[in-house]
């Protein structure tokens, strides 16, 4: 861009005019890059903004691109948040972990909260139970039961489930083991 309009020492420069000139030249490539990102997978507004800024596009260019994408319904943070939450929940991640990921992707707390509320608590319990079964199956022969319990609970909590849900899952698996 700068090679099209060379500047030398002593040249007067109207910063607003130059900014507009740069904006017009950046816009097309920034829009192409944003559409390319969206073609590979759904993205949030914050992700697109961050990637364009990281690529060196001006704030004004990024704002114009985001407006264009929203105008044509190519960006919808609420739908993206719901899609991401369902996807990650299917991978047995809990609500706390999903909330952290949504925040990192630049989504608003309202969009994140709405997405997390749509998750089924019964399915979350089933997933936590599956994780508990897997954890107990990995228990070493002769390992202290308290140590095993702590390890299993910790692994469930690290996946993003809260302590109460982890406790219910562990209790359910231990109850099943007692019945056998």
PDB file of C-alpha atoms in Angstrom:
ATOM      1  CA  UNK A   1       0.000   0.000   0.000  1.00  0.00           C
ATOM      2  CA  UNK A   2       2.740   2.422   0.920  1.00  0.00           C
ATOM      3  CA  UNK A   3       4.614   1.761  -2.329  1.00  0.00           C
ATOM      4  CA  UNK A   4       1.641   3.190  -4.265  1.00  0.00           C
ATOM      5  CA  UNK A   5       1.987   6.464  -2.444  1.00  0.00           C
ATOM      6  CA  UNK A   6       5.637   7.043  -1.599  1.00  0.00           C
ATOM      7  CA  UNK A   7       6.498   9.685   0.949  1.00  0.00           C
ATOM      8  CA  UNK A   8       9.764  11.457   1.344  1.00  0.00           C
ATOM      9  CA  UNK A   9      11.150  13.666   4.065  1.00  0.00           C
ATOM     10  CA  UNK A  10       9.534  17.080   4.053  1.00  0.00           C
ATOM     11  CA  UNK A  11       6.327  16.057   2.260  1.00  0.00           C
ATOM     12  CA  UNK A  12       3.181  17.385   3.847  1.00  0.00           C
ATOM     13  CA  UNK A  13       0.704  14.776   4.869  1.00  0.00           C
ATOM     14  CA  UNK A  14      -2.945  15.189   5.707  1.00  0.00           C
ATOM     15  CA  UNK A  15      -3.377  12.333   8.176  1.00  0.00           C
ATOM     16  CA  UNK A  16      -7.149  12.049   7.696  1.00  0.00           C
ATOM     17  CA  UNK A  17      -6.840  11.915   3.913  1.00  0.00           C
ATOM     18  CA  UNK A  18      -4.030   9.365   4.151  1.00  0.00           C
ATOM     19  CA  UNK A  19      -6.007   7.268   6.628  1.00  0.00           C
ATOM     20  CA  UNK A  20      -8.990   7.186   4.264  1.00  0.00           C
ATOM     21  CA  UNK A  21      -6.690   6.309   1.364  1.00  0.00           C
ATOM     22  CA  UNK A  22      -5.251   3.366   3.336  1.00  0.00           C
ATOM     23  CA  UNK A  23      -8.712   2.296   4.485  1.00  0.00           C
ATOM     24  CA  UNK A  24      -9.976   1.994   0.910  1.00  0.00           C
ATOM     25  CA  UNK A  25      -7.013  -0.159  -0.070  1.00  0.00           C
ATOM     26  CA  UNK A  26      -7.117  -2.411   3.014  1.00  0.00           C
ATOM     27  CA  UNK A  27     -10.846  -3.038   3.014  1.00  0.00           C
ATOM     28  CA  UNK A  28     -11.028  -5.553   0.137  1.00  0.00           C
ATOM     29  CA  UNK A  29      -8.184  -7.760   1.383  1.00  0.00           C
ATOM     30  CA  UNK A  30      -9.452  -7.593   4.983  1.00  0.00           C
ATOM     31  CA  UNK A  31     -12.931  -8.625   3.836  1.00  0.00           C
ATOM     32  CA  UNK A  32     -11.469 -11.476   1.794  1.00  0.00           C
ATOM     33  CA  UNK A  33      -9.453 -12.658   4.784  1.00  0.00           C
ATOM     34  CA  UNK A  34     -12.506 -12.521   7.083  1.00  0.00           C
ATOM     35  CA  UNK A  35     -14.649 -14.462   4.620  1.00  0.00           C
ATOM     36  CA  UNK A  36     -11.855 -17.010   4.269  1.00  0.00           C
ATOM     37  CA  UNK A  37     -11.790 -17.450   8.043  1.00  0.00           C
ATOM     38  CA  UNK A  38     -15.552 -17.925   8.101  1.00  0.00           C
ATOM     39  CA  UNK A  39     -15.377 -20.413   5.234  1.00  0.00           C
ATOM     40  CA  UNK A  40     -13.146 -22.719   7.253  1.00  0.00           C
ATOM     41  CA  UNK A  41     -15.326 -22.624  10.392  1.00  0.00           C
ATOM     42  CA  UNK A  42     -17.781 -20.409  12.234  1.00  0.00           C
ATOM     43  CA  UNK A  43     -16.099 -17.582  14.136  1.00  0.00           C
ATOM     44  CA  UNK A  44     -17.199 -14.994  16.635  1.00  0.00           C
ATOM     45  CA  UNK A  45     -17.014 -11.276  16.006  1.00  0.00           C
ATOM     46  CA  UNK A  46     -14.201 -11.031  18.554  1.00  0.00           C
ATOM     47  CA  UNK A  47     -12.154 -13.743  16.827  1.00  0.00           C
ATOM     48  CA  UNK A  48     -12.457 -12.079  13.421  1.00  0.00           C
ATOM     49  CA  UNK A  49     -11.558  -8.707  14.913  1.00  0.00           C
ATOM     50  CA  UNK A  50      -8.545 -10.117  16.730  1.00  0.00           C
ATOM     51  CA  UNK A  51      -7.219 -11.963  13.680  1.00  0.00           C
ATOM     52  CA  UNK A  52      -7.615  -8.972  11.383  1.00  0.00           C
ATOM     53  CA  UNK A  53      -5.913  -6.628  13.839  1.00  0.00           C
ATOM     54  CA  UNK A  54      -3.111  -9.140  14.294  1.00  0.00           C
ATOM     55  CA  UNK A  55      -2.680  -9.180  10.504  1.00  0.00           C
ATOM     56  CA  UNK A  56      -2.054  -5.424  10.597  1.00  0.00           C
ATOM     57  CA  UNK A  57      -5.369  -3.983   9.463  1.00  0.00           C
ATOM     58  CA  UNK A  58      -6.415  -0.663  10.970  1.00  0.00           C
ATOM     59  CA  UNK A  59      -9.218  -0.449  13.511  1.00  0.00           C
ATOM     60  CA  UNK A  60     -11.390   1.434  11.022  1.00  0.00           C
ATOM     61  CA  UNK A  61     -10.928  -1.275   8.388  1.00  0.00           C
ATOM     62  CA  UNK A  62     -11.759  -4.010  10.892  1.00  0.00           C
ATOM     63  CA  UNK A  63     -14.891  -2.138  11.959  1.00  0.00           C
ATOM     64  CA  UNK A  64     -16.037  -1.741   8.348  1.00  0.00           C
ATOM     65  CA  UNK A  65     -15.496  -5.448   7.656  1.00  0.00           C
ATOM     66  CA  UNK A  66     -17.410  -6.470  10.788  1.00  0.00           C
ATOM     67  CA  UNK A  67     -20.316  -4.196   9.833  1.00  0.00           C
ATOM     68  CA  UNK A  68     -20.409  -5.697   6.346  1.00  0.00           C
ATOM     69  CA  UNK A  69     -20.379  -9.267   7.676  1.00  0.00           C
ATOM     70  CA  UNK A  70     -23.116  -8.528  10.207  1.00  0.00           C
ATOM     71  CA  UNK A  71     -25.205  -6.766   7.554  1.00  0.00           C
ATOM     72  CA  UNK A  72     -25.119  -9.935   5.452  1.00  0.00           C
ATOM     73  CA  UNK A  73     -25.814 -12.203   8.472  1.00  0.00           C
ATOM     74  CA  UNK A  74     -22.420 -13.886   8.308  1.00  0.00           C
ATOM     75  CA  UNK A  75     -21.647 -13.111  11.957  1.00  0.00           C
ATOM     76  CA  UNK A  76     -23.992 -14.049  14.773  1.00  0.00           C
ATOM     77  CA  UNK A  77     -22.317 -14.291  18.163  1.00  0.00           C
ATOM     78  CA  UNK A  78     -25.394 -15.733  19.869  1.00  0.00           C
ATOM     79  CA  UNK A  79     -25.690 -18.597  17.374  1.00  0.00           C
ATOM     80  CA  UNK A  80     -21.919 -19.156  17.456  1.00  0.00           C
ATOM     81  CA  UNK A  81     -21.945 -19.373  21.267  1.00  0.00           C
ATOM     82  CA  UNK A  82     -24.751 -21.949  21.232  1.00  0.00           C
ATOM     83  CA  UNK A  83     -22.998 -23.978  18.532  1.00  0.00           C
ATOM     84  CA  UNK A  84     -19.663 -23.900  20.370  1.00  0.00           C
ATOM     85  CA  UNK A  85     -21.255 -24.841  23.698  1.00  0.00           C
ATOM     86  CA  UNK A  86     -23.046 -27.835  22.158  1.00  0.00           C
ATOM     87  CA  UNK A  87     -19.899 -28.958  20.346  1.00  0.00           C
ATOM     88  CA  UNK A  88     -17.671 -28.761  23.429  1.00  0.00           C
ATOM     89  CA  UNK A  89     -20.333 -30.312  25.632  1.00  0.00           C
ATOM     90  CA  UNK A  90     -20.382 -33.250  23.235  1.00  0.00           C
ATOM     91  CA  UNK A  91     -16.660 -33.630  23.894  1.00  0.00           C
ATOM     92  CA  UNK A  92     -17.466 -34.007  27.610  1.00  0.00           C
ATOM     93  CA  UNK A  93     -16.396 -30.539  28.694  1.00  0.00           C
ATOM     94  CA  UNK A  94     -18.292 -28.887  31.517  1.00  0.00           C
ATOM     95  CA  UNK A  95     -19.961 -25.495  31.654  1.00  0.00           C
ATOM     96  CA  UNK A  96     -17.116 -23.715  33.455  1.00  0.00           C
ATOM     97  CA  UNK A  97     -14.577 -24.765  30.833  1.00  0.00           C
ATOM     98  CA  UNK A  98     -16.945 -23.849  27.998  1.00  0.00           C
ATOM     99  CA  UNK A  99     -17.593 -20.435  29.585  1.00  0.00           C
ATOM    100  CA  UNK A 100     -13.843 -19.769  29.723  1.00  0.00           C
ATOM    101  CA  UNK A 101     -13.476 -20.700  26.065  1.00  0.00           C
ATOM    102  CA  UNK A 102     -16.375 -18.467  25.024  1.00  0.00           C
ATOM    103  CA  UNK A 103     -14.853 -15.566  26.940  1.00  0.00           C
ATOM    104  CA  UNK A 104     -11.502 -16.163  25.209  1.00  0.00           C
ATOM    105  CA  UNK A 105     -13.289 -16.038  21.857  1.00  0.00           C
ATOM    106  CA  UNK A 106     -14.524 -12.526  22.646  1.00  0.00           C
ATOM    107  CA  UNK A 107     -18.179 -13.302  23.267  1.00  0.00           C
ATOM    108  CA  UNK A 108     -20.307 -11.180  25.539  1.00  0.00           C
ATOM    109  CA  UNK A 109     -21.319 -12.565  28.940  1.00  0.00           C
ATOM    110  CA  UNK A 110     -24.967 -12.478  27.835  1.00  0.00           C
ATOM    111  CA  UNK A 111     -24.325 -14.641  24.753  1.00  0.00           C
ATOM    112  CA  UNK A 112     -22.211 -17.042  26.792  1.00  0.00           C
ATOM    113  CA  UNK A 113     -24.813 -17.325  29.536  1.00  0.00           C
ATOM    114  CA  UNK A 114     -27.608 -17.999  27.041  1.00  0.00           C
ATOM    115  CA  UNK A 115     -25.547 -20.736  25.388  1.00  0.00           C
ATOM    116  CA  UNK A 116     -24.711 -22.380  28.701  1.00  0.00           C
ATOM    117  CA  UNK A 117     -28.328 -22.321  29.845  1.00  0.00           C
ATOM    118  CA  UNK A 118     -29.278 -24.326  26.768  1.00  0.00           C
ATOM    119  CA  UNK A 119     -27.099 -27.247  27.889  1.00  0.00           C
ATOM    120  CA  UNK A 120     -29.039 -30.183  29.357  1.00  0.00           C
ATOM    121  CA  UNK A 121     -28.094 -30.943  32.973  1.00  0.00           C
ATOM    122  CA  UNK A 122     -29.004 -34.623  32.614  1.00  0.00           C
ATOM    123  CA  UNK A 123     -26.590 -34.989  29.712  1.00  0.00           C
ATOM    124  CA  UNK A 124     -23.906 -33.204  31.728  1.00  0.00           C
ATOM    125  CA  UNK A 125     -24.422 -35.700  34.553  1.00  0.00           C
ATOM    126  CA  UNK A 126     -24.208 -38.619  32.107  1.00  0.00           C
ATOM    127  CA  UNK A 127     -20.946 -37.244  30.724  1.00  0.00           C
ATOM    128  CA  UNK A 128     -19.511 -36.720  34.201  1.00  0.00           C
ATOM    129  CA  UNK A 129     -20.514 -40.300  35.103  1.00  0.00           C
ATOM    130  CA  UNK A 130     -18.713 -41.561  31.982  1.00  0.00           C
ATOM    131  CA  UNK A 131     -15.612 -39.643  33.036  1.00  0.00           C
ATOM    132  CA  UNK A 132     -15.879 -41.084  36.553  1.00  0.00           C
ATOM    133  CA  UNK A 133     -16.172 -44.641  35.213  1.00  0.00           C
ATOM    134  CA  UNK A 134     -13.122 -44.067  33.048  1.00  0.00           C
ATOM    135  CA  UNK A 135     -11.194 -42.660  36.019  1.00  0.00           C
ATOM    136  CA  UNK A 136     -12.062 -45.555  38.294  1.00  0.00           C
ATOM    137  CA  UNK A 137     -11.184 -48.044  35.547  1.00  0.00           C
ATOM    138  CA  UNK A 138      -7.685 -46.574  35.495  1.00  0.00           C
ATOM    139  CA  UNK A 139      -7.210 -47.129  39.211  1.00  0.00           C
ATOM    140  CA  UNK A 140      -4.029 -48.997  39.986  1.00  0.00           C
ATOM    141  CA  UNK A 141      -4.141 -52.299  41.815  1.00  0.00           C
ATOM    142  CA  UNK A 142      -3.841 -51.661  45.552  1.00  0.00           C
ATOM    143  CA  UNK A 143      -4.141 -47.863  45.253  1.00  0.00           C
ATOM    144  CA  UNK A 144      -5.561 -46.091  48.279  1.00  0.00           C
ATOM    145  CA  UNK A 145      -9.318 -45.595  47.619  1.00  0.00           C
ATOM    146  CA  UNK A 146      -9.167 -42.010  48.905  1.00  0.00           C
ATOM    147  CA  UNK A 147      -6.371 -41.203  46.473  1.00  0.00           C
ATOM    148  CA  UNK A 148      -8.356 -42.743  43.616  1.00  0.00           C
ATOM    149  CA  UNK A 149     -11.430 -40.757  44.625  1.00  0.00           C
ATOM    150  CA  UNK A 150      -9.440 -37.506  44.737  1.00  0.00           C
ATOM    151  CA  UNK A 151      -7.867 -38.212  41.353  1.00  0.00           C
ATOM    152  CA  UNK A 152     -11.213 -38.992  39.724  1.00  0.00           C
ATOM    153  CA  UNK A 153     -12.933 -35.966  41.265  1.00  0.00           C
ATOM    154  CA  UNK A 154     -10.049 -33.723  40.195  1.00  0.00           C
ATOM    155  CA  UNK A 155     -10.156 -34.969  36.634  1.00  0.00           C
ATOM    156  CA  UNK A 156     -13.899 -34.276  36.374  1.00  0.00           C
ATOM    157  CA  UNK A 157     -13.526 -30.783  37.842  1.00  0.00           C
ATOM    158  CA  UNK A 158     -10.616 -30.005  35.477  1.00  0.00           C
ATOM    159  CA  UNK A 159     -12.910 -30.822  32.560  1.00  0.00           C
ATOM    160  CA  UNK A 160     -15.104 -27.910  33.672  1.00  0.00           C
ATOM    161  CA  UNK A 161     -17.778 -29.539  35.825  1.00  0.00           C
ATOM    162  CA  UNK A 162     -18.565 -28.147  39.261  1.00  0.00           C
ATOM    163  CA  UNK A 163     -17.824 -30.046  42.478  1.00  0.00           C
ATOM    164  CA  UNK A 164     -21.452 -30.922  43.162  1.00  0.00           C
ATOM    165  CA  UNK A 165     -21.937 -32.540  39.779  1.00  0.00           C
ATOM    166  CA  UNK A 166     -18.603 -34.367  40.102  1.00  0.00           C
ATOM    167  CA  UNK A 167     -19.646 -35.648  43.525  1.00  0.00           C
ATOM    168  CA  UNK A 168     -23.003 -36.885  42.175  1.00  0.00           C
ATOM    169  CA  UNK A 169     -21.257 -38.629  39.280  1.00  0.00           C
ATOM    170  CA  UNK A 170     -18.736 -40.317  41.573  1.00  0.00           C
ATOM    171  CA  UNK A 171     -21.482 -41.333  44.002  1.00  0.00           C
ATOM    172  CA  UNK A 172     -23.465 -42.858  41.139  1.00  0.00           C
ATOM    173  CA  UNK A 173     -20.477 -44.852  39.866  1.00  0.00           C
ATOM    174  CA  UNK A 174     -19.581 -46.007  43.385  1.00  0.00           C
ATOM    175  CA  UNK A 175     -23.213 -47.022  43.939  1.00  0.00           C
ATOM    176  CA  UNK A 176     -23.116 -49.069  40.733  1.00  0.00           C
ATOM    177  CA  UNK A 177     -19.895 -50.742  41.903  1.00  0.00           C
ATOM    178  CA  UNK A 178     -21.468 -51.585  45.272  1.00  0.00           C
ATOM    179  CA  UNK A 179     -24.476 -53.197  43.535  1.00  0.00           C
ATOM    180  CA  UNK A 180     -22.193 -55.427  41.505  1.00  0.00           C
TER     181      UNK A 180
END
